[in-house]
Amino acid sequence: MIKIITIILLSLTFISCSTQHVPVKANEKAFEGEDTYILFALRAEQIRDYKSAAILFEKLYKKSSKKEYLYRSLEDALKAGEYKNVIARVDTLSQDSLADAKLVRYKIRALIKLPALDRAKKLAVSLAAKTKEADDYLLASDVFIKKKEYNMALKYLDSAYVQNYNEKILDKMAIILYVNLHRKKDTIAYLETHTRINGCSKLICNRLIGIYSHENNIDGLLSTYKRLYNVDKSENVAQKIIQIYAYKRDYIQLMNFLEESGADDDVLLQLYITGKDYDKAYKLADKLYAKTADVKYLGQGAIYEYESHENNISKKRVTDVVKKLEDVVAQTQSPLYENYLGYILIDHNVDVKKGMAYIENVLKKNPDSAYYLDSLAWGYYKLGECKKAEKIFRRIATLEGGDNPEVIKHIDAVKKCLNKSYKTKKVRKQK
């Protein structure tokens, strides 16, 4: 339907055939029916009938003398592939003058498309020399790129870039420098200089990341990802930073990054645990529990709270830790937390028999664990049943983990208990 109406409109004669027009302002109607033509021209563009749109806008221009219609007509003609028509119309209108730079640009674009690159080059260079505008430097660079004259293309791109430090222009320069001219150091220098002065946008950071990755420059990658994280705090970018720090085994800097950014508290918690920084570990675990209500964090927080104060722990803190672990065990029946809870109850004489009950329950599932058997033996020791404890320790000696310093410390205590018991009995017999 639109095409039929367009054809009818194109066949109509305008109300006035006069070629002499009184100048009309852009926002004023030049003739009756102007709005109708505009609507049909826009509809033609919408359905990508650019040839009809170009004709309609050309008629609008002829009737109104409004330059915006002329430019829109030439734009649509380019989209329709009518390059020779565009060149002919511009030549008729401009008479080889460069006065209307916008008009000349359409001709240059048409020449590039034909392609008539030598003609396009000559005209683009002349226009850029006259206007010294960024758009014309860019247009000239496009011609030189098409002709594979990359050094000249770079020269014109640089002239455009220094006018406003447009990052998209810089990105084109980087591609030419790196891919076409193989000037890798210069590429990096251009990009890094831009980031120092103007900051590292997503576009430029990602271009640097691509180059550093290709060059296997780990330090460059890390530095760029960290700058990118300042503008794109996504999980993906954070994980890249974490992976690189881990690859470099630079755990101190990784820890610093995680503390400052809060990018991955789970990784940070593991770093605290690995580094035996139990004070920070339990505080972070408590924070994660408050945030997620995940009982595993409650358990970890309790364990590392205990570990961080083990050498000077108050009765109140022991009571708090025990309560947390009882909550965890009630919900998870985890052997790890049951053993820990049982051991604390035993070691601090809170409730030795109750603690041993937890350990015995764990041993039903893990009968050959040196660590769980150690806790049970320690319970017997605390009850003064050193022979039972010693029997268990003999078994522990044959298992993996039997040489653990904590286990050896307990064995020594049991030996002293047995020796004391033996001496006590000997004294009694002598009496």
Coordinates of C-alpha atoms in Angstrom, one line a residue:
M1 CA 0.0 0.0 0.0
I2 CA 2.8 2.4 0.9
K3 CA 4.5 1.9 -2.4
I4 CA 1.3 2.6 -4.4
I5 CA 0.6 5.8 -2.5
T6 CA 4.3 6.8 -2.9
I7 CA 4.1 6.4 -6.6
I8 CA 0.9 8.5 -6.7
L9 CA 2.6 11.2 -4.7
L10 CA 5.6 11.2 -6.9
S11 CA 3.4 11.6 -10.0
L12 CA 1.6 14.6 -8.6
T13 CA 2.6 18.2 -9.6
F14 CA 3.2 20.6 -6.7
I15 CA 0.7 23.4 -6.3
S16 CA 3.2 25.9 -7.5
C17 CA 5.6 25.2 -10.4
S18 CA 7.6 28.3 -9.8
T19 CA 11.4 27.8 -9.5
Q20 CA 11.8 31.0 -7.5
H21 CA 11.3 30.5 -3.8
V22 CA 11.1 32.9 -0.9
P23 CA 13.5 31.6 1.7
V24 CA 11.7 29.6 4.4
K25 CA 12.8 28.9 7.9
A26 CA 13.4 25.3 8.8
N27 CA 10.4 25.2 11.2
E28 CA 8.0 26.9 8.8
K29 CA 5.9 25.2 6.2
A30 CA 7.0 26.0 2.6
F31 CA 3.9 24.7 0.9
E32 CA 0.6 23.0 1.5
G33 CA 1.0 19.2 1.8
E34 CA 4.6 19.4 3.0
D35 CA 3.8 17.4 6.1
T36 CA 2.2 14.7 4.0
Y37 CA 5.3 14.3 1.9
I38 CA 7.5 14.1 5.0
L39 CA 5.3 11.3 6.5
F40 CA 5.5 9.2 3.3
A41 CA 9.3 9.8 3.0
L42 CA 9.8 8.7 6.6
R43 CA 7.6 5.7 6.0
A44 CA 9.6 4.8 3.0
E45 CA 12.8 4.9 5.1
Q46 CA 11.1 2.8 7.8
I47 CA 10.4 0.0 5.2
R48 CA 13.9 0.5 3.8
D49 CA 12.6 1.8 0.4
Y50 CA 15.4 4.2 0.3
K51 CA 15.1 4.9 -3.4
S52 CA 11.5 6.3 -3.0
A53 CA 12.5 8.1 0.2
A54 CA 15.4 9.8 -1.7
I55 CA 13.0 11.0 -4.5
L56 CA 10.5 12.3 -2.0
F57 CA 13.1 14.3 0.0
E58 CA 14.5 15.6 -3.3
K59 CA 11.1 16.9 -4.3
L60 CA 10.7 18.4 -0.8
Y61 CA 14.0 20.2 -1.3
K62 CA 13.1 21.5 -4.8
K63 CA 9.8 22.9 -3.5
S64 CA 11.1 24.3 -0.2
S65 CA 14.8 24.9 -0.7
K66 CA 15.4 23.5 2.8
K67 CA 18.9 22.1 2.9
E68 CA 17.9 19.4 5.4
Y69 CA 15.7 17.8 2.7
L70 CA 18.6 17.8 0.3
Y71 CA 21.0 16.1 2.7
R72 CA 18.3 13.5 3.7
S73 CA 17.7 12.8 0.0
L74 CA 21.4 12.2 -0.6
E75 CA 21.7 10.1 2.5
D76 CA 18.9 7.8 1.3
A77 CA 20.3 7.7 -2.2
L78 CA 23.6 6.4 -0.7
K79 CA 21.7 3.7 1.2
A80 CA 19.9 2.8 -2.0
G81 CA 23.3 2.3 -3.7
E82 CA 22.7 5.1 -6.2
Y83 CA 26.3 6.3 -6.0
K84 CA 26.7 7.7 -9.5
N85 CA 23.4 9.6 -9.0
V86 CA 24.7 11.1 -5.8
I87 CA 28.0 12.2 -7.4
A88 CA 26.1 13.8 -10.4
R89 CA 23.7 15.7 -8.1
V90 CA 26.5 17.0 -5.9
D91 CA 28.5 18.1 -9.0
T92 CA 25.5 20.0 -10.3
L93 CA 24.8 21.7 -7.0
S94 CA 28.4 22.5 -5.9
Q95 CA 30.1 23.1 -9.3
D96 CA 33.4 21.7 -7.8
S97 CA 33.2 24.1 -4.9
L98 CA 34.1 23.0 -1.4
A99 CA 31.9 25.7 0.2
D100 CA 29.2 23.2 1.4
A101 CA 31.4 20.7 3.2
K102 CA 28.4 18.5 4.1
L103 CA 27.5 18.2 0.4
V104 CA 31.0 17.3 -0.6
R105 CA 31.1 14.6 2.1
Y106 CA 28.3 12.8 0.3
K107 CA 30.2 12.8 -2.9
I108 CA 33.3 11.4 -1.2
R109 CA 31.3 8.6 0.4
A110 CA 29.8 7.8 -2.9
L111 CA 33.2 7.7 -4.6
I112 CA 34.5 5.4 -1.9
K113 CA 31.6 3.0 -2.5
L114 CA 32.0 2.9 -6.3
P115 CA 35.0 2.5 -5.7
A116 CA 36.8 5.5 -7.2
L117 CA 39.4 5.8 -4.6
D118 CA 41.9 8.1 -6.3
R119 CA 39.2 10.6 -6.9
A120 CA 37.9 10.2 -3.4
K121 CA 41.4 10.6 -2.0
K122 CA 42.0 13.8 -3.8
L123 CA 38.7 15.3 -2.8
A124 CA 38.9 14.1 0.8
V125 CA 42.4 15.6 1.3
S126 CA 41.3 18.9 -0.2
L127 CA 38.2 19.1 2.1
A128 CA 40.2 18.2 5.2
A129 CA 42.8 20.8 4.4
K130 CA 40.0 23.4 4.0
T131 CA 37.8 22.6 7.0
K132 CA 40.3 21.0 9.4
E133 CA 37.3 19.4 11.0
A134 CA 37.6 16.0 12.8
D135 CA 34.8 14.5 10.5
D136 CA 36.8 15.4 7.4
Y137 CA 40.0 13.9 8.8
L138 CA 38.1 10.8 9.5
L139 CA 36.7 10.6 6.0
A140 CA 40.1 11.1 4.5
S141 CA 41.5 8.3 6.8
D142 CA 38.7 6.0 5.5
V143 CA 39.9 6.5 2.0
F144 CA 43.5 5.8 2.9
I145 CA 42.5 2.6 4.8
K146 CA 40.6 1.4 1.7
K147 CA 43.8 2.1 -0.4
K148 CA 45.9 0.3 2.3
E149 CA 48.0 3.4 2.8
Y150 CA 48.0 2.9 6.6
N151 CA 50.6 5.5 7.5
M152 CA 48.6 8.2 5.8
A153 CA 45.4 6.9 7.4
L154 CA 47.1 7.0 10.8
K155 CA 48.2 10.6 10.2
Y156 CA 44.6 11.8 9.4
L157 CA 43.2 9.8 12.3
D158 CA 45.7 11.4 14.7
S159 CA 44.7 14.9 13.4
A160 CA 41.1 14.0 14.2
Y161 CA 42.0 12.5 17.6
V162 CA 43.9 15.5 19.0
Q163 CA 40.8 17.7 18.5
N164 CA 38.7 16.0 21.2
Y165 CA 40.6 12.8 22.2
N166 CA 37.7 10.7 21.0
E167 CA 38.2 7.1 22.2
K168 CA 36.6 5.6 19.1
I169 CA 39.1 7.3 16.9
L170 CA 41.9 6.1 19.2
D171 CA 40.6 2.6 18.9
K172 CA 40.8 2.8 15.1
M173 CA 44.3 4.1 15.4
A174 CA 45.2 1.2 17.7
I175 CA 43.9 -1.4 15.3
I176 CA 45.9 0.1 12.4
L177 CA 49.1 0.4 14.5
Y178 CA 48.8 -3.1 15.9
V179 CA 47.3 -5.1 13.1
N180 CA 48.4 -3.3 9.9
L181 CA 51.7 -1.6 10.9
H182 CA 52.8 -4.1 13.6
R183 CA 53.9 -1.2 15.8
K184 CA 53.0 -3.0 19.0
K185 CA 54.9 -0.8 21.5
D186 CA 53.5 2.4 19.9
T187 CA 50.0 0.9 20.1
I188 CA 50.3 0.3 23.8
A189 CA 51.9 3.7 24.4
Y190 CA 49.0 5.5 22.6
L191 CA 46.4 3.6 24.6
E192 CA 48.2 3.8 28.0
T193 CA 48.8 7.6 27.6
H194 CA 45.1 8.1 26.8
T195 CA 44.1 6.1 30.0
R196 CA 46.5 8.2 32.2
I197 CA 45.0 11.4 30.9
N198 CA 41.4 10.5 30.3
G199 CA 40.8 7.4 32.3
C200 CA 40.3 3.8 31.1
S201 CA 36.9 3.4 29.5
K202 CA 35.4 0.0 28.7
L203 CA 36.4 0.4 25.0
I204 CA 40.0 1.3 25.6
C205 CA 40.5 -1.1 28.6
N206 CA 39.1 -4.0 26.5
R207 CA 41.4 -3.1 23.6
L208 CA 44.4 -3.1 25.9
I209 CA 43.3 -6.4 27.4
G210 CA 43.1 -7.9 24.0
I211 CA 46.6 -6.7 23.2
Y212 CA 48.2 -7.7 26.5
S213 CA 46.5 -11.1 26.3
H214 CA 47.9 -11.6 22.8
E215 CA 51.3 -10.6 24.0
N216 CA 51.0 -12.8 27.1
N217 CA 51.8 -9.7 29.3
I218 CA 50.4 -10.8 32.7
D219 CA 51.3 -7.6 34.5
G220 CA 49.7 -5.5 31.8
L221 CA 46.6 -7.6 31.9
L222 CA 46.3 -7.3 35.7
S223 CA 46.8 -3.6 35.7
T224 CA 44.2 -3.1 32.9
Y225 CA 41.6 -5.4 34.5
K226 CA 42.0 -3.4 37.8
R227 CA 41.4 -0.1 36.0
L228 CA 38.4 -1.7 34.1
Y229 CA 37.0 -2.8 37.4
N230 CA 36.8 0.9 38.4
V231 CA 34.2 1.5 35.7
D232 CA 32.7 -2.0 35.3
K233 CA 32.4 -3.7 38.7
S234 CA 31.0 -6.9 37.2
E235 CA 31.6 -10.3 38.6
N236 CA 33.4 -11.3 35.4
V237 CA 36.0 -8.6 35.7
A238 CA 36.5 -9.3 39.4
Q239 CA 37.0 -13.0 38.7
K240 CA 39.7 -12.2 36.0
I241 CA 41.6 -10.2 38.6
I242 CA 41.3 -13.0 41.1
Q243 CA 42.5 -15.6 38.6
I244 CA 45.5 -13.5 37.6
Y245 CA 46.6 -12.8 41.2
A246 CA 46.2 -16.6 41.9
Y247 CA 48.3 -17.4 38.8
K248 CA 51.0 -15.0 40.1
R249 CA 50.6 -16.5 43.6
D250 CA 50.5 -12.9 44.9
Y251 CA 48.1 -13.7 47.7
I252 CA 48.9 -10.6 49.7
Q253 CA 47.8 -8.3 46.8
L254 CA 44.8 -10.5 46.1
M255 CA 43.8 -10.2 49.7
N256 CA 44.2 -6.4 49.5
F257 CA 42.0 -6.3 46.3
L258 CA 39.3 -8.4 47.9
E259 CA 39.3 -6.3 51.1
E260 CA 39.0 -3.1 49.2
S261 CA 36.5 -4.2 46.6
G262 CA 34.4 -6.8 48.4
A263 CA 34.3 -8.7 45.1
D264 CA 34.4 -12.2 46.4
D265 CA 34.1 -12.7 50.2
D266 CA 34.2 -16.5 49.9
V267 CA 37.7 -16.3 48.3
L268 CA 38.8 -13.8 50.9
L269 CA 37.6 -16.0 53.7
Q270 CA 39.6 -18.9 52.3
L271 CA 42.7 -16.7 52.1
Y272 CA 42.3 -15.7 55.7
I273 CA 41.9 -19.3 56.7
T274 CA 45.0 -20.4 54.6
G275 CA 47.0 -17.6 56.1
K276 CA 45.7 -18.5 59.6
D277 CA 44.4 -15.0 60.2
Y278 CA 41.5 -16.4 62.2
D279 CA 40.5 -13.1 63.7
K280 CA 39.6 -11.7 60.3
A281 CA 38.2 -15.1 59.2
Y282 CA 35.6 -15.4 62.0
K283 CA 34.5 -11.7 61.6
L284 CA 34.1 -12.2 57.8
A285 CA 32.2 -15.5 58.4
D286 CA 29.9 -13.8 60.8
K287 CA 29.3 -11.0 58.2
L288 CA 28.5 -13.6 55.6
Y289 CA 26.1 -15.5 57.9
A290 CA 24.3 -12.2 58.7
K291 CA 24.0 -11.6 55.0
T292 CA 23.0 -15.1 53.7
A293 CA 21.7 -17.0 56.8
D294 CA 23.8 -19.9 55.5
V295 CA 24.6 -22.1 58.5
K296 CA 28.0 -23.1 57.1
Y297 CA 29.2 -19.5 57.8
L298 CA 27.8 -19.8 61.4
G299 CA 29.9 -22.9 61.9
Q300 CA 33.0 -21.4 60.3
G301 CA 32.6 -18.2 62.3
A302 CA 32.4 -20.3 65.5
I303 CA 35.5 -22.4 64.7
Y304 CA 37.7 -19.4 63.8
E305 CA 36.4 -17.3 66.7
Y306 CA 37.6 -20.1 68.9
E307 CA 40.9 -20.5 67.0
S308 CA 41.7 -16.7 67.2
H309 CA 41.3 -16.7 71.0
E310 CA 42.4 -20.2 71.8
N311 CA 45.4 -19.2 73.9
N312 CA 43.5 -16.7 76.0
I313 CA 39.8 -17.5 75.7
S314 CA 37.3 -16.4 78.3
K315 CA 34.5 -18.7 79.6
K316 CA 31.9 -16.4 78.1
R317 CA 33.5 -16.8 74.6
V318 CA 33.6 -20.5 75.1
T319 CA 30.0 -20.5 76.0
D320 CA 29.1 -18.4 72.9
V321 CA 31.1 -20.7 70.6
V322 CA 29.5 -23.8 72.0
K323 CA 26.0 -22.3 71.5
K324 CA 26.8 -21.5 67.9
L325 CA 28.2 -25.0 67.2
E326 CA 25.2 -26.6 68.8
D327 CA 22.9 -24.6 66.5
V328 CA 25.0 -25.8 63.5
V329 CA 25.1 -29.4 64.5
A330 CA 21.4 -29.4 65.1
Q331 CA 20.9 -28.3 61.5
T332 CA 23.6 -30.1 59.6
Q333 CA 24.9 -33.2 61.6
S334 CA 28.3 -32.4 60.1
P335 CA 31.1 -34.6 61.5
L336 CA 33.5 -31.6 61.3
Y337 CA 31.3 -29.4 63.6
E338 CA 30.3 -32.3 65.8
N339 CA 33.9 -33.2 66.5
Y340 CA 34.8 -29.5 67.1
L341 CA 31.9 -29.0 69.5
G342 CA 32.7 -32.3 71.3
Y343 CA 36.4 -31.4 71.6
I344 CA 35.7 -27.9 73.1
L345 CA 33.2 -29.4 75.6
I346 CA 35.9 -31.9 76.6
D347 CA 39.0 -29.6 76.5
H348 CA 37.4 -26.8 78.6
N349 CA 35.7 -29.2 81.0
V350 CA 32.3 -27.8 80.1
D351 CA 30.6 -31.2 79.8
V352 CA 33.1 -34.0 79.1
K353 CA 30.6 -36.8 78.8
K354 CA 28.4 -34.8 76.5
G355 CA 31.4 -33.9 74.4
M356 CA 32.4 -37.6 74.1
A357 CA 28.9 -38.5 73.0
Y358 CA 29.3 -36.1 70.1
I359 CA 32.6 -37.7 69.2
E360 CA 31.3 -41.3 69.5
N361 CA 28.5 -40.3 67.1
V362 CA 31.0 -39.0 64.6
L363 CA 33.1 -42.2 64.9
K364 CA 30.2 -44.3 63.8
K365 CA 30.5 -42.7 60.4
N366 CA 34.3 -42.3 60.4
P367 CA 35.8 -45.0 62.6
D368 CA 39.4 -44.7 61.4
S369 CA 39.8 -40.9 61.7
A370 CA 42.9 -40.1 63.8
Y371 CA 41.5 -36.7 64.6
Y372 CA 38.2 -38.0 65.9
L373 CA 39.8 -40.8 67.9
D374 CA 42.2 -38.2 69.4
S375 CA 39.2 -36.2 70.6
L376 CA 37.7 -39.4 72.2
A377 CA 41.0 -40.3 73.8
W378 CA 41.3 -36.8 75.2
G379 CA 37.8 -37.2 76.7
Y380 CA 39.0 -40.4 78.6
Y381 CA 42.0 -38.5 79.7
K382 CA 39.9 -35.7 81.1
L383 CA 37.8 -38.3 83.0
G384 CA 41.0 -39.7 84.4
E385 CA 40.7 -43.0 82.5
C386 CA 44.2 -42.8 81.1
K387 CA 44.5 -46.5 80.2
K388 CA 41.5 -46.3 77.9
A389 CA 43.1 -43.1 76.4
E390 CA 46.4 -44.8 76.0
K391 CA 44.8 -47.8 74.2
I392 CA 43.2 -45.5 71.7
F393 CA 46.4 -43.6 71.1
R394 CA 48.2 -46.8 70.3
R395 CA 45.7 -47.3 67.5
I396 CA 46.0 -43.7 66.4
A397 CA 49.8 -44.2 65.9
T398 CA 49.0 -46.6 63.0
L399 CA 46.7 -44.1 61.2
E400 CA 47.3 -41.1 59.0
G401 CA 47.5 -38.0 61.2
G402 CA 48.9 -39.9 64.1
D403 CA 52.0 -37.7 64.1
N404 CA 50.0 -34.5 64.3
P405 CA 51.6 -32.1 66.9
E406 CA 48.3 -31.9 68.8
V407 CA 48.0 -35.6 69.0
I408 CA 51.6 -36.0 70.2
K409 CA 51.0 -33.4 72.9
H410 CA 48.0 -35.4 74.1
I411 CA 50.0 -38.7 74.0
D412 CA 52.6 -37.0 76.2
A413 CA 49.9 -35.9 78.7
V414 CA 48.5 -39.4 78.8
K415 CA 52.0 -40.9 79.4
K416 CA 52.5 -38.5 82.3
C417 CA 49.1 -39.5 83.7
L418 CA 50.0 -43.2 83.5
N419 CA 53.4 -42.6 85.1
K420 CA 51.8 -40.6 87.9
S421 CA 49.2 -43.4 88.4
Y422 CA 52.0 -46.0 88.5
K423 CA 54.0 -44.1 91.0
T424 CA 50.9 -43.5 93.2
K425 CA 50.2 -47.2 93.2
K426 CA 53.8 -48.0 94.0
V427 CA 53.8 -45.7 97.0
R428 CA 50.6 -47.2 98.2
K429 CA 52.1 -50.7 98.0
Q430 CA 55.2 -49.7 99.9
K431 CA 53.0 -48.4 102.7

